[in-house]
Backbone as XML, in Angstrom:
<?xml version="1.0"?>
<chain id="A" units="angstrom">
  <residue number="1" name="MET">
    <atom name="N" x="-39.149" y="10.108" z="20.415"/>
    <atom name="CA" x="-38.448" y="8.933" z="20.445"/>
    <atom name="C" x="-36.915" y="9.433" z="20.391"/>
  </residue>
  <residue number="2" name="THR">
    <atom name="N" x="-36.385" y="10.537" z="20.244"/>
    <atom name="CA" x="-35.013" y="10.768" z="20.253"/>
    <atom name="C" x="-34.582" y="10.914" z="21.846"/>
  </residue>
  <residue number="3" name="ARG">
    <atom name="N" x="-35.723" y="10.946" z="22.592"/>
    <atom name="CA" x="-35.509" y="11.040" z="24.135"/>
    <atom name="C" x="-35.143" y="9.411" z="24.786"/>
  </residue>
  <residue number="4" name="HIS">
    <atom name="N" x="-35.192" y="8.624" z="23.797"/>
    <atom name="CA" x="-35.173" y="6.991" z="24.263"/>
    <atom name="C" x="-34.506" y="6.033" z="23.313"/>
  </residue>
  <residue number="5" name="PRO">
    <atom name="N" x="-33.190" y="6.636" z="22.752"/>
    <atom name="CA" x="-32.632" y="5.730" z="21.720"/>
    <atom name="C" x="-32.341" y="4.121" z="22.245"/>
  </residue>
  <residue number="6" name="ALA">
    <atom name="N" x="-31.977" y="4.265" z="23.388"/>
    <atom name="CA" x="-31.179" y="2.905" z="24.000"/>
    <atom name="C" x="-32.991" y="1.782" z="24.218"/>
  </residue>
  <residue number="7" name="THR">
    <atom name="N" x="-33.998" y="2.361" z="24.299"/>
    <atom name="CA" x="-35.292" y="2.104" z="24.327"/>
    <atom name="C" x="-35.460" y="1.542" z="23.083"/>
  </residue>
  <residue number="8" name="PHE">
    <atom name="N" x="-35.565" y="2.448" z="22.047"/>
    <atom name="CA" x="-35.789" y="1.865" z="20.533"/>
    <atom name="C" x="-34.707" y="0.656" z="20.270"/>
  </residue>
  <residue number="9" name="ALA">
    <atom name="N" x="-33.581" y="0.802" z="20.356"/>
    <atom name="CA" x="-32.577" y="-0.227" z="20.230"/>
    <atom name="C" x="-33.089" y="-1.454" z="20.815"/>
  </residue>
  <residue number="10" name="MET">
    <atom name="N" x="-32.924" y="-1.523" z="21.916"/>
    <atom name="CA" x="-33.530" y="-2.671" z="22.632"/>
    <atom name="C" x="-34.718" y="-3.412" z="22.320"/>
  </residue>
  <residue number="11" name="THR">
    <atom name="N" x="-36.084" y="-2.721" z="21.939"/>
    <atom name="CA" x="-36.951" y="-3.058" z="21.476"/>
    <atom name="C" x="-36.809" y="-3.648" z="20.059"/>
  </residue>
  <residue number="12" name="LEU">
    <atom name="N" x="-35.920" y="-3.179" z="19.150"/>
    <atom name="CA" x="-35.521" y="-3.622" z="18.120"/>
    <atom name="C" x="-34.655" y="-4.989" z="18.150"/>
  </residue>
  <residue number="13" name="LEU">
    <atom name="N" x="-33.755" y="-5.028" z="19.029"/>
    <atom name="CA" x="-33.555" y="-6.407" z="19.135"/>
    <atom name="C" x="-34.163" y="-7.487" z="19.819"/>
  </residue>
  <residue number="14" name="ALA">
    <atom name="N" x="-35.127" y="-7.101" z="20.826"/>
    <atom name="CA" x="-35.966" y="-8.261" z="21.305"/>
    <atom name="C" x="-36.812" y="-8.790" z="20.483"/>
  </residue>
  <residue number="15" name="MET">
    <atom name="N" x="-37.410" y="-7.744" z="19.629"/>
    <atom name="CA" x="-38.579" y="-8.148" z="18.389"/>
    <atom name="C" x="-37.990" y="-9.132" z="17.205"/>
  </residue>
  <residue number="16" name="THR">
    <atom name="N" x="-36.585" y="-8.935" z="17.102"/>
    <atom name="CA" x="-35.568" y="-9.525" z="16.099"/>
    <atom name="C" x="-35.634" y="-10.740" z="16.764"/>
  </residue>
  <residue number="17" name="ALA">
    <atom name="N" x="-35.270" y="-11.265" z="17.461"/>
    <atom name="CA" x="-34.753" y="-12.480" z="18.147"/>
    <atom name="C" x="-35.886" y="-13.318" z="18.663"/>
  </residue>
  <residue number="18" name="ALA">
    <atom name="N" x="-36.818" y="-12.522" z="19.377"/>
    <atom name="CA" x="-37.922" y="-13.186" z="19.957"/>
    <atom name="C" x="-38.939" y="-13.590" z="18.936"/>
  </residue>
  <residue number="19" name="ALA">
    <atom name="N" x="-39.288" y="-12.673" z="18.052"/>
    <atom name="CA" x="-40.806" y="-13.014" z="17.048"/>
    <atom name="C" x="-40.244" y="-13.806" z="15.480"/>
  </residue>
  <residue number="20" name="THR">
    <atom name="N" x="-39.003" y="-13.869" z="15.548"/>
    <atom name="CA" x="-38.512" y="-14.254" z="14.108"/>
    <atom name="C" x="-37.756" y="-15.703" z="14.160"/>
  </residue>
  <residue number="21" name="ALA">
    <atom name="N" x="-37.479" y="-16.174" z="15.376"/>
    <atom name="CA" x="-36.662" y="-17.410" z="15.170"/>
    <atom name="C" x="-37.400" y="-18.604" z="15.991"/>
  </residue>
  <residue number="22" name="SER">
    <atom name="N" x="-36.724" y="-19.904" z="15.388"/>
    <atom name="CA" x="-37.499" y="-21.319" z="15.936"/>
    <atom name="C" x="-36.204" y="-21.894" z="15.602"/>
  </residue>
  <residue number="23" name="GLU">
    <atom name="N" x="-36.062" y="-23.243" z="16.861"/>
    <atom name="CA" x="-34.943" y="-24.100" z="16.796"/>
    <atom name="C" x="-35.690" y="-25.085" z="15.783"/>
  </residue>
  <residue number="24" name="LEU">
    <atom name="N" x="-34.450" y="-25.855" z="14.989"/>
    <atom name="CA" x="-34.753" y="-27.059" z="14.130"/>
    <atom name="C" x="-34.229" y="-28.284" z="14.136"/>
  </residue>
  <residue number="25" name="PRO">
    <atom name="N" x="-34.801" y="-29.209" z="14.480"/>
    <atom name="CA" x="-34.360" y="-30.621" z="14.790"/>
    <atom name="C" x="-33.266" y="-31.054" z="13.622"/>
  </residue>
  <residue number="26" name="PRO">
    <atom name="N" x="-32.456" y="-32.201" z="13.824"/>
    <atom name="CA" x="-31.660" y="-32.379" z="12.914"/>
    <atom name="C" x="-32.546" y="-33.210" z="11.898"/>
  </residue>
  <residue number="27" name="GLY">
    <atom name="N" x="-32.129" y="-33.227" z="10.550"/>
    <atom name="CA" x="-33.225" y="-33.879" z="9.477"/>
    <atom name="C" x="-34.486" y="-33.471" z="9.279"/>
  </residue>
  <residue number="28" name="ASP">
    <atom name="N" x="-35.078" y="-32.391" z="9.857"/>
    <atom name="CA" x="-36.444" y="-31.880" z="9.943"/>
    <atom name="C" x="-36.048" y="-30.782" z="8.928"/>
  </residue>
  <residue number="29" name="GLY">
    <atom name="N" x="-37.030" y="-30.647" z="8.016"/>
    <atom name="CA" x="-37.067" y="-29.670" z="7.024"/>
    <atom name="C" x="-37.923" y="-28.211" z="7.544"/>
  </residue>
  <residue number="30" name="HIS">
    <atom name="N" x="-37.542" y="-27.030" z="6.863"/>
    <atom name="CA" x="-37.801" y="-25.565" z="7.255"/>
    <atom name="C" x="-38.324" y="-25.081" z="6.187"/>
  </residue>
  <residue number="31" name="SER">
    <atom name="N" x="-39.647" y="-24.715" z="5.783"/>
    <atom name="CA" x="-39.694" y="-23.938" z="4.414"/>
    <atom name="C" x="-39.905" y="-22.652" z="4.814"/>
  </residue>
  <residue number="32" name="PHE">
    <atom name="N" x="-39.805" y="-21.875" z="3.968"/>
    <atom name="CA" x="-39.512" y="-20.301" z="3.994"/>
    <atom name="C" x="-39.783" y="-19.692" z="2.559"/>
  </residue>
  <residue number="33" name="HIS">
    <atom name="N" x="-40.324" y="-18.456" z="2.677"/>
    <atom name="CA" x="-40.010" y="-17.800" z="1.288"/>
    <atom name="C" x="-39.747" y="-16.331" z="1.493"/>
  </residue>
  <residue number="34" name="LEU">
    <atom name="N" x="-38.681" y="-16.083" z="0.223"/>
    <atom name="CA" x="-37.884" y="-15.011" z="0.266"/>
    <atom name="C" x="-38.344" y="-14.022" z="-1.090"/>
  </residue>
  <residue number="35" name="GLY">
    <atom name="N" x="-39.199" y="-13.194" z="-0.996"/>
    <atom name="CA" x="-39.311" y="-12.546" z="-2.094"/>
    <atom name="C" x="-39.892" y="-13.526" z="-3.025"/>
  </residue>
  <residue number="36" name="SER">
    <atom name="N" x="-39.473" y="-13.508" z="-4.271"/>
    <atom name="CA" x="-40.284" y="-14.362" z="-5.624"/>
    <atom name="C" x="-39.565" y="-15.780" z="-5.110"/>
  </residue>
  <residue number="37" name="PHE">
    <atom name="N" x="-38.788" y="-16.114" z="-4.181"/>
    <atom name="CA" x="-38.166" y="-17.347" z="-4.076"/>
    <atom name="C" x="-38.954" y="-18.232" z="-2.783"/>
  </residue>
  <residue number="38" name="THR">
    <atom name="N" x="-39.025" y="-19.491" z="-3.109"/>
    <atom name="CA" x="-39.467" y="-20.329" z="-2.137"/>
    <atom name="C" x="-38.391" y="-21.304" z="-1.746"/>
  </residue>
  <residue number="39" name="GLY">
    <atom name="N" x="-38.302" y="-21.615" z="-0.595"/>
    <atom name="CA" x="-36.961" y="-22.318" z="-0.032"/>
    <atom name="C" x="-37.347" y="-23.550" z="0.962"/>
  </residue>
  <residue number="40" name="VAL">
    <atom name="N" x="-36.392" y="-24.437" z="1.206"/>
    <atom name="CA" x="-36.528" y="-25.533" z="2.080"/>
    <atom name="C" x="-35.035" y="-25.301" z="2.630"/>
  </residue>
  <residue number="41" name="VAL">
    <atom name="N" x="-34.918" y="-25.435" z="3.905"/>
    <atom name="CA" x="-33.709" y="-26.046" z="5.011"/>
    <atom name="C" x="-33.657" y="-26.843" z="5.755"/>
  </residue>
  <residue number="42" name="TYR">
    <atom name="N" x="-32.705" y="-27.725" z="5.892"/>
    <atom name="CA" x="-32.428" y="-28.943" z="6.712"/>
    <atom name="C" x="-30.877" y="-29.089" z="6.876"/>
  </residue>
  <residue number="43" name="TYR">
    <atom name="N" x="-30.651" y="-29.966" z="8.034"/>
    <atom name="CA" x="-29.342" y="-29.971" z="8.373"/>
    <atom name="C" x="-29.394" y="-31.455" z="8.923"/>
  </residue>
  <residue number="44" name="THR">
    <atom name="N" x="-27.902" y="-31.976" z="8.771"/>
    <atom name="CA" x="-27.485" y="-33.072" z="9.455"/>
    <atom name="C" x="-26.242" y="-33.056" z="10.412"/>
  </residue>
  <residue number="45" name="VAL">
    <atom name="N" x="-26.235" y="-33.763" z="11.491"/>
    <atom name="CA" x="-24.730" y="-33.703" z="12.153"/>
    <atom name="C" x="-23.642" y="-34.438" z="11.354"/>
  </residue>
  <residue number="46" name="GLU">
    <atom name="N" x="-22.560" y="-33.899" z="11.497"/>
    <atom name="CA" x="-21.474" y="-34.432" z="10.979"/>
    <atom name="C" x="-20.471" y="-34.411" z="11.856"/>
  </residue>
  <residue number="47" name="GLN">
    <atom name="N" x="-19.050" y="-35.141" z="11.365"/>
    <atom name="CA" x="-18.079" y="-34.885" z="12.392"/>
    <atom name="C" x="-17.240" y="-33.679" z="12.686"/>
  </residue>
  <residue number="48" name="ASP">
    <atom name="N" x="-17.599" y="-32.970" z="11.394"/>
    <atom name="CA" x="-16.896" y="-31.820" z="11.539"/>
    <atom name="C" x="-17.952" y="-30.366" z="11.838"/>
  </residue>
  <residue number="49" name="GLY">
    <atom name="N" x="-19.224" y="-30.668" z="11.936"/>
    <atom name="CA" x="-19.889" y="-29.653" z="12.595"/>
    <atom name="C" x="-21.475" y="-29.786" z="11.811"/>
  </residue>
  <residue number="50" name="TYR">
    <atom name="N" x="-22.157" y="-28.968" z="11.830"/>
    <atom name="CA" x="-23.908" y="-29.150" z="11.609"/>
    <atom name="C" x="-23.516" y="-28.885" z="9.750"/>
  </residue>
  <residue number="51" name="ARG">
    <atom name="N" x="-24.120" y="-29.980" z="8.842"/>
    <atom name="CA" x="-24.113" y="-29.688" z="7.363"/>
    <atom name="C" x="-25.550" y="-28.979" z="7.043"/>
  </residue>
  <residue number="52" name="VAL">
    <atom name="N" x="-25.425" y="-27.768" z="6.810"/>
    <atom name="CA" x="-26.628" y="-27.270" z="6.574"/>
    <atom name="C" x="-26.768" y="-27.195" z="5.037"/>
  </residue>
  <residue number="53" name="VAL">
    <atom name="N" x="-28.091" y="-27.514" z="4.431"/>
    <atom name="CA" x="-28.549" y="-27.225" z="3.467"/>
    <atom name="C" x="-29.812" y="-26.540" z="2.913"/>
  </residue>
  <residue number="54" name="ALA">
    <atom name="N" x="-29.654" y="-25.365" z="2.060"/>
    <atom name="CA" x="-30.875" y="-24.648" z="1.893"/>
    <atom name="C" x="-31.013" y="-24.530" z="0.716"/>
  </residue>
  <residue number="55" name="THR">
    <atom name="N" x="-32.114" y="-25.202" z="-0.150"/>
    <atom name="CA" x="-32.683" y="-24.722" z="-1.400"/>
    <atom name="C" x="-33.567" y="-23.815" z="-1.776"/>
  </residue>
  <residue number="56" name="LEU">
    <atom name="N" x="-33.409" y="-22.989" z="-2.903"/>
    <atom name="CA" x="-34.168" y="-22.236" z="-3.271"/>
    <atom name="C" x="-34.762" y="-22.121" z="-4.646"/>
  </residue>
  <residue number="57" name="ALA">
    <atom name="N" x="-35.921" y="-21.797" z="-4.861"/>
    <atom name="CA" x="-36.306" y="-21.944" z="-6.253"/>
    <atom name="C" x="-37.604" y="-20.689" z="-6.590"/>
  </residue>
  <residue number="58" name="SER">
    <atom name="N" x="-37.258" y="-20.230" z="-7.685"/>
    <atom name="CA" x="-38.016" y="-19.198" z="-8.008"/>
    <atom name="C" x="-39.104" y="-19.479" z="-8.713"/>
  </residue>
  <residue number="59" name="ARG">
    <atom name="N" x="-40.232" y="-19.036" z="-8.846"/>
    <atom name="CA" x="-41.693" y="-19.562" z="-9.791"/>
    <atom name="C" x="-41.214" y="-19.209" z="-11.170"/>
  </residue>
  <residue number="60" name="ALA">
    <atom name="N" x="-40.400" y="-18.102" z="-11.408"/>
    <atom name="CA" x="-39.830" y="-17.939" z="-12.824"/>
    <atom name="C" x="-38.959" y="-18.871" z="-13.328"/>
  </residue>
  <residue number="61" name="GLN">
    <atom name="N" x="-37.915" y="-19.293" z="-12.603"/>
    <atom name="CA" x="-36.846" y="-19.958" z="-12.910"/>
    <atom name="C" x="-37.277" y="-21.457" z="-12.745"/>
  </residue>
  <residue number="62" name="GLU">
    <atom name="N" x="-36.497" y="-22.435" z="-13.667"/>
    <atom name="CA" x="-36.565" y="-23.752" z="-13.498"/>
    <atom name="C" x="-35.696" y="-24.731" z="-12.662"/>
  </residue>
  <residue number="63" name="GLN">
    <atom name="N" x="-34.310" y="-23.918" z="-12.609"/>
    <atom name="CA" x="-32.909" y="-24.483" z="-11.965"/>
    <atom name="C" x="-33.109" y="-24.054" z="-10.840"/>
  </residue>
  <residue number="64" name="PRO">
    <atom name="N" x="-33.465" y="-24.878" z="-9.566"/>
    <atom name="CA" x="-33.087" y="-24.113" z="-7.941"/>
    <atom name="C" x="-31.682" y="-23.951" z="-7.679"/>
  </residue>
  <residue number="65" name="ILE">
    <atom name="N" x="-31.668" y="-23.002" z="-6.656"/>
    <atom name="CA" x="-30.116" y="-22.819" z="-6.126"/>
    <atom name="C" x="-29.915" y="-23.022" z="-4.873"/>
  </residue>
  <residue number="66" name="GLN">
    <atom name="N" x="-28.900" y="-23.911" z="-4.662"/>
    <atom name="CA" x="-28.612" y="-25.040" z="-3.565"/>
    <atom name="C" x="-27.250" y="-24.166" z="-2.651"/>
  </residue>
  <residue number="67" name="PHE">
    <atom name="N" x="-27.621" y="-23.869" z="-1.441"/>
    <atom name="CA" x="-26.525" y="-23.403" z="-0.577"/>
    <atom name="C" x="-25.938" y="-24.662" z="0.452"/>
  </residue>
  <residue number="68" name="VAL">
    <atom name="N" x="-24.819" y="-24.657" z="0.705"/>
    <atom name="CA" x="-24.339" y="-26.023" z="1.721"/>
    <atom name="C" x="-23.315" y="-25.288" z="2.235"/>
  </residue>
  <residue number="69" name="SER">
    <atom name="N" x="-23.530" y="-25.374" z="3.614"/>
    <atom name="CA" x="-22.268" y="-24.913" z="4.581"/>
    <atom name="C" x="-22.304" y="-25.712" z="5.994"/>
  </residue>
  <residue number="70" name="THR">
    <atom name="N" x="-21.241" y="-26.150" z="6.331"/>
    <atom name="CA" x="-20.888" y="-26.717" z="7.553"/>
    <atom name="C" x="-20.446" y="-25.599" z="8.560"/>
  </residue>
  <residue number="71" name="LEU">
    <atom name="N" x="-21.295" y="-25.578" z="9.626"/>
    <atom name="CA" x="-21.472" y="-24.550" z="10.697"/>
    <atom name="C" x="-20.728" y="-25.201" z="12.310"/>
  </residue>
  <residue number="72" name="GLY">
    <atom name="N" x="-19.927" y="-24.415" z="12.983"/>
    <atom name="CA" x="-19.411" y="-25.040" z="13.806"/>
    <atom name="C" x="-20.202" y="-24.032" z="14.883"/>
  </residue>
  <residue number="73" name="PRO">
    <atom name="N" x="-20.014" y="-23.903" z="16.160"/>
    <atom name="CA" x="-20.853" y="-23.443" z="17.280"/>
    <atom name="C" x="-20.728" y="-21.838" z="17.171"/>
  </residue>
  <residue number="74" name="GLY">
    <atom name="N" x="-21.741" y="-21.285" z="17.191"/>
    <atom name="CA" x="-21.697" y="-19.732" z="17.167"/>
    <atom name="C" x="-21.548" y="-19.234" z="15.616"/>
  </residue>
  <residue number="75" name="GLN">
    <atom name="N" x="-21.470" y="-20.018" z="14.529"/>
    <atom name="CA" x="-21.597" y="-19.770" z="13.264"/>
    <atom name="C" x="-23.052" y="-19.414" z="12.701"/>
  </residue>
  <residue number="76" name="ARG">
    <atom name="N" x="-22.943" y="-18.771" z="11.274"/>
    <atom name="CA" x="-24.157" y="-18.306" z="11.182"/>
    <atom name="C" x="-24.124" y="-18.524" z="9.504"/>
  </residue>
  <residue number="77" name="LEU">
    <atom name="N" x="-25.265" y="-18.723" z="8.709"/>
    <atom name="CA" x="-25.368" y="-18.687" z="7.282"/>
    <atom name="C" x="-26.560" y="-17.507" z="6.921"/>
  </residue>
  <residue number="78" name="ALA">
    <atom name="N" x="-26.250" y="-16.494" z="6.329"/>
    <atom name="CA" x="-27.529" y="-15.674" z="5.829"/>
    <atom name="C" x="-27.551" y="-15.647" z="4.286"/>
  </residue>
  <residue number="79" name="ILE">
    <atom name="N" x="-28.929" y="-15.560" z="3.826"/>
    <atom name="CA" x="-29.039" y="-15.765" z="2.718"/>
    <atom name="C" x="-29.892" y="-14.452" z="2.693"/>
  </residue>
  <residue number="80" name="SER">
    <atom name="N" x="-29.662" y="-13.586" z="1.418"/>
    <atom name="CA" x="-30.230" y="-12.236" z="1.362"/>
    <atom name="C" x="-30.694" y="-11.969" z="0.158"/>
  </residue>
  <residue number="81" name="VAL">
    <atom name="N" x="-31.868" y="-11.595" z="-0.526"/>
    <atom name="CA" x="-32.685" y="-11.677" z="-1.621"/>
    <atom name="C" x="-32.839" y="-10.021" z="-1.994"/>
  </residue>
  <residue number="82" name="PRO">
    <atom name="N" x="-32.500" y="-9.440" z="-2.934"/>
    <atom name="CA" x="-32.449" y="-8.185" z="-3.320"/>
    <atom name="C" x="-33.670" y="-7.925" z="-3.717"/>
  </residue>
  <residue number="83" name="GLN">
    <atom name="N" x="-34.589" y="-6.904" z="-3.313"/>
    <atom name="CA" x="-35.589" y="-6.476" z="-4.224"/>
    <atom name="C" x="-35.496" y="-5.516" z="-5.070"/>
  </residue>
  <residue number="84" name="THR">
    <atom name="N" x="-36.448" y="-4.496" z="-5.716"/>
    <atom name="CA" x="-36.609" y="-3.889" z="-6.818"/>
    <atom name="C" x="-35.918" y="-2.409" z="-6.324"/>
  </residue>
  <residue number="85" name="SER">
    <atom name="N" x="-35.301" y="-1.573" z="-6.918"/>
    <atom name="CA" x="-34.485" y="-0.582" z="-6.966"/>
    <atom name="C" x="-35.498" y="0.421" z="-5.412"/>
  </residue>
  <residue number="86" name="GLY">
    <atom name="N" x="-34.692" y="0.834" z="-4.165"/>
    <atom name="CA" x="-35.258" y="1.594" z="-3.578"/>
    <atom name="C" x="-35.986" y="0.729" z="-2.390"/>
  </residue>
  <residue number="87" name="GLN">
    <atom name="N" x="-36.093" y="-0.361" z="-2.419"/>
    <atom name="CA" x="-36.513" y="-1.345" z="-1.573"/>
    <atom name="C" x="-35.531" y="-2.145" z="-0.791"/>
  </residue>
  <residue number="88" name="GLN">
    <atom name="N" x="-35.704" y="-2.626" z="0.691"/>
    <atom name="CA" x="-34.980" y="-3.324" z="1.406"/>
    <atom name="C" x="-34.617" y="-4.590" z="1.001"/>
  </residue>
  <residue number="89" name="SER">
    <atom name="N" x="-33.714" y="-5.459" z="0.945"/>
    <atom name="CA" x="-33.587" y="-6.939" z="0.783"/>
    <atom name="C" x="-34.507" y="-7.725" z="1.639"/>
  </residue>
  <residue number="90" name="VAL">
    <atom name="N" x="-34.701" y="-8.961" z="1.472"/>
    <atom name="CA" x="-35.341" y="-9.798" z="2.327"/>
    <atom name="C" x="-34.268" y="-10.724" z="2.796"/>
  </residue>
  <residue number="91" name="ASP">
    <atom name="N" x="-34.156" y="-10.878" z="4.163"/>
    <atom name="CA" x="-33.211" y="-11.681" z="4.464"/>
    <atom name="C" x="-33.533" y="-12.907" z="5.624"/>
  </residue>
  <residue number="92" name="PHE">
    <atom name="N" x="-32.690" y="-14.087" z="5.254"/>
    <atom name="CA" x="-33.108" y="-15.257" z="6.066"/>
    <atom name="C" x="-31.797" y="-15.835" z="6.808"/>
  </residue>
  <residue number="93" name="GLU">
    <atom name="N" x="-31.657" y="-15.969" z="8.034"/>
    <atom name="CA" x="-30.503" y="-16.504" z="9.034"/>
    <atom name="C" x="-30.627" y="-17.549" z="9.247"/>
  </residue>
  <residue number="94" name="ILE">
    <atom name="N" x="-29.627" y="-18.421" z="9.341"/>
    <atom name="CA" x="-29.404" y="-20.030" z="10.082"/>
    <atom name="C" x="-28.210" y="-19.625" z="11.134"/>
  </residue>
  <residue number="95" name="LEU">
    <atom name="N" x="-28.770" y="-19.934" z="12.253"/>
    <atom name="CA" x="-27.585" y="-19.817" z="13.192"/>
    <atom name="C" x="-27.206" y="-20.822" z="14.008"/>
  </residue>
  <residue number="96" name="ARG">
    <atom name="N" x="-26.235" y="-21.472" z="14.201"/>
    <atom name="CA" x="-25.567" y="-22.604" z="15.191"/>
    <atom name="C" x="-25.453" y="-21.980" z="16.661"/>
  </residue>
  <residue number="97" name="ASN">
    <atom name="N" x="-26.339" y="-22.395" z="17.512"/>
    <atom name="CA" x="-26.322" y="-21.752" z="18.679"/>
    <atom name="C" x="-26.001" y="-23.135" z="19.759"/>
  </residue>
  <residue number="98" name="GLY">
    <atom name="N" x="-24.868" y="-23.147" z="20.040"/>
    <atom name="CA" x="-24.635" y="-24.389" z="20.706"/>
    <atom name="C" x="-24.684" y="-25.616" z="20.039"/>
  </residue>
  <residue number="99" name="GLU">
    <atom name="N" x="-25.439" y="-26.649" z="20.726"/>
    <atom name="CA" x="-26.048" y="-27.610" z="19.746"/>
    <atom name="C" x="-27.538" y="-27.690" z="19.265"/>
  </residue>
  <residue number="100" name="ALA">
    <atom name="N" x="-27.851" y="-26.003" z="19.070"/>
    <atom name="CA" x="-29.145" y="-26.098" z="18.274"/>
    <atom name="C" x="-28.935" y="-25.188" z="17.239"/>
  </residue>
  <residue number="101" name="LEU">
    <atom name="N" x="-29.798" y="-25.367" z="16.184"/>
    <atom name="CA" x="-29.605" y="-24.704" z="14.974"/>
    <atom name="C" x="-31.049" y="-23.892" z="14.993"/>
  </residue>
  <residue number="102" name="VAL">
    <atom name="N" x="-30.832" y="-22.624" z="14.863"/>
    <atom name="CA" x="-31.947" y="-21.836" z="15.006"/>
    <atom name="C" x="-32.276" y="-20.894" z="13.613"/>
  </residue>
  <residue number="103" name="VAL">
    <atom name="N" x="-33.296" y="-20.846" z="12.927"/>
    <atom name="CA" x="-33.638" y="-20.524" z="11.629"/>
    <atom name="C" x="-34.558" y="-19.378" z="11.997"/>
  </residue>
  <residue number="104" name="SER">
    <atom name="N" x="-34.327" y="-18.133" z="11.156"/>
    <atom name="CA" x="-35.403" y="-17.094" z="11.340"/>
    <atom name="C" x="-36.225" y="-16.901" z="10.459"/>
  </residue>
  <residue number="105" name="ASP">
    <atom name="N" x="-37.544" y="-16.456" z="10.704"/>
    <atom name="CA" x="-38.264" y="-16.282" z="9.554"/>
    <atom name="C" x="-37.741" y="-14.836" z="8.704"/>
  </residue>
  <residue number="106" name="PRO">
    <atom name="N" x="-37.809" y="-15.195" z="7.389"/>
    <atom name="CA" x="-37.290" y="-13.882" z="6.414"/>
    <atom name="C" x="-38.400" y="-12.739" z="6.677"/>
  </residue>
  <residue number="107" name="ILE">
    <atom name="N" x="-37.122" y="-11.790" z="7.017"/>
    <atom name="CA" x="-37.782" y="-10.385" z="7.221"/>
    <atom name="C" x="-36.887" y="-9.308" z="6.428"/>
  </residue>
  <residue number="108" name="SER">
    <atom name="N" x="-37.547" y="-8.422" z="5.996"/>
    <atom name="CA" x="-36.903" y="-6.940" z="5.538"/>
    <atom name="C" x="-36.736" y="-6.256" z="6.380"/>
  </residue>
  <residue number="109" name="MET">
    <atom name="N" x="-35.553" y="-5.311" z="6.669"/>
    <atom name="CA" x="-35.615" y="-4.360" z="7.530"/>
    <atom name="C" x="-36.669" y="-3.203" z="7.353"/>
  </residue>
  <residue number="110" name="ALA">
    <atom name="N" x="-37.297" y="-3.158" z="6.320"/>
    <atom name="CA" x="-38.553" y="-2.029" z="6.297"/>
    <atom name="C" x="-39.561" y="-2.630" z="7.296"/>
  </residue>
  <residue number="111" name="ASP">
    <atom name="N" x="-39.755" y="-3.999" z="7.300"/>
    <atom name="CA" x="-40.809" y="-4.607" z="7.943"/>
    <atom name="C" x="-40.584" y="-4.593" z="9.449"/>
  </residue>
  <residue number="112" name="LEU">
    <atom name="N" x="-39.143" y="-4.882" z="9.579"/>
    <atom name="CA" x="-39.043" y="-4.606" z="11.054"/>
    <atom name="C" x="-38.984" y="-3.043" z="11.547"/>
  </residue>
  <residue number="113" name="VAL">
    <atom name="N" x="-38.565" y="-2.227" z="10.890"/>
    <atom name="CA" x="-38.730" y="-0.878" z="11.315"/>
    <atom name="C" x="-40.288" y="-0.549" z="11.589"/>
  </residue>
  <residue number="114" name="ASP">
    <atom name="N" x="-41.196" y="-1.383" z="10.677"/>
    <atom name="CA" x="-42.618" y="-0.862" z="10.699"/>
    <atom name="C" x="-43.042" y="-1.217" z="12.017"/>
  </residue>
  <residue number="115" name="GLU">
    <atom name="N" x="-42.705" y="-2.465" z="12.355"/>
    <atom name="CA" x="-43.206" y="-3.486" z="13.307"/>
    <atom name="C" x="-42.957" y="-2.514" z="14.931"/>
  </residue>
  <residue number="116" name="VAL">
    <atom name="N" x="-41.439" y="-2.339" z="14.558"/>
    <atom name="CA" x="-40.752" y="-1.410" z="15.851"/>
    <atom name="C" x="-41.889" y="-0.074" z="16.125"/>
  </residue>
  <residue number="117" name="SER">
    <atom name="N" x="-42.042" y="0.730" z="14.907"/>
    <atom name="CA" x="-42.657" y="2.148" z="14.859"/>
    <atom name="C" x="-44.092" y="1.836" z="15.667"/>
  </residue>
  <residue number="118" name="ALA">
    <atom name="N" x="-44.464" y="0.818" z="14.871"/>
    <atom name="CA" x="-45.890" y="0.381" z="15.593"/>
    <atom name="C" x="-46.038" y="0.016" z="17.040"/>
  </residue>
  <residue number="119" name="SER">
    <atom name="N" x="-45.143" y="-0.700" z="17.415"/>
    <atom name="CA" x="-45.038" y="-0.837" z="18.880"/>
    <atom name="C" x="-44.763" y="0.309" z="19.768"/>
  </residue>
  <residue number="120" name="ALA">
    <atom name="N" x="-43.860" y="1.476" z="19.041"/>
    <atom name="CA" x="-43.383" y="2.645" z="19.854"/>
    <atom name="C" x="-44.582" y="3.688" z="20.105"/>
  </residue>
  <residue number="121" name="ALA">
    <atom name="N" x="-45.410" y="3.273" z="18.962"/>
    <atom name="CA" x="-46.737" y="4.343" z="18.856"/>
    <atom name="C" x="-47.745" y="3.957" z="20.010"/>
  </residue>
  <residue number="122" name="VAL">
    <atom name="N" x="-47.905" y="2.743" z="20.516"/>
    <atom name="CA" x="-48.783" y="2.288" z="21.397"/>
    <atom name="C" x="-48.162" y="2.256" z="22.691"/>
  </residue>
  <residue number="123" name="ALA">
    <atom name="N" x="-46.680" y="2.278" z="23.110"/>
    <atom name="CA" x="-46.315" y="2.229" z="24.436"/>
    <atom name="C" x="-46.135" y="3.625" z="24.972"/>
  </residue>
  <residue number="124" name="PRO">
    <atom name="N" x="-46.294" y="3.412" z="26.692"/>
    <atom name="CA" x="-46.657" y="4.888" z="26.999"/>
    <atom name="C" x="-45.357" y="5.566" z="27.330"/>
  </residue>
</chain>
């Protein structure tokens, strides 16, 4: 592994971008899970940018949490849920890429490192 740090980094980036993102049309909702939270995100096209609304609720809480942000081209919104002590957070990212809004599947860094390690183990 130490002989090919550039290969490891490229694999990590490729897996993050390709395996965990999808484009969201305006007005359509996208459901996701962040640890003990369940959420939905949607956006509308406004004069000053894309108005993104993400709502999260925990099974243990009655009151939902809502995030609202207006994104211009190239801007992103990240939502991170910490886990128990010693565990990586679970992260969800929303990116405005030109005229498209791209949402990532929630993933923890520990999950991503496990995926890359498994890929490296079977690679020649």
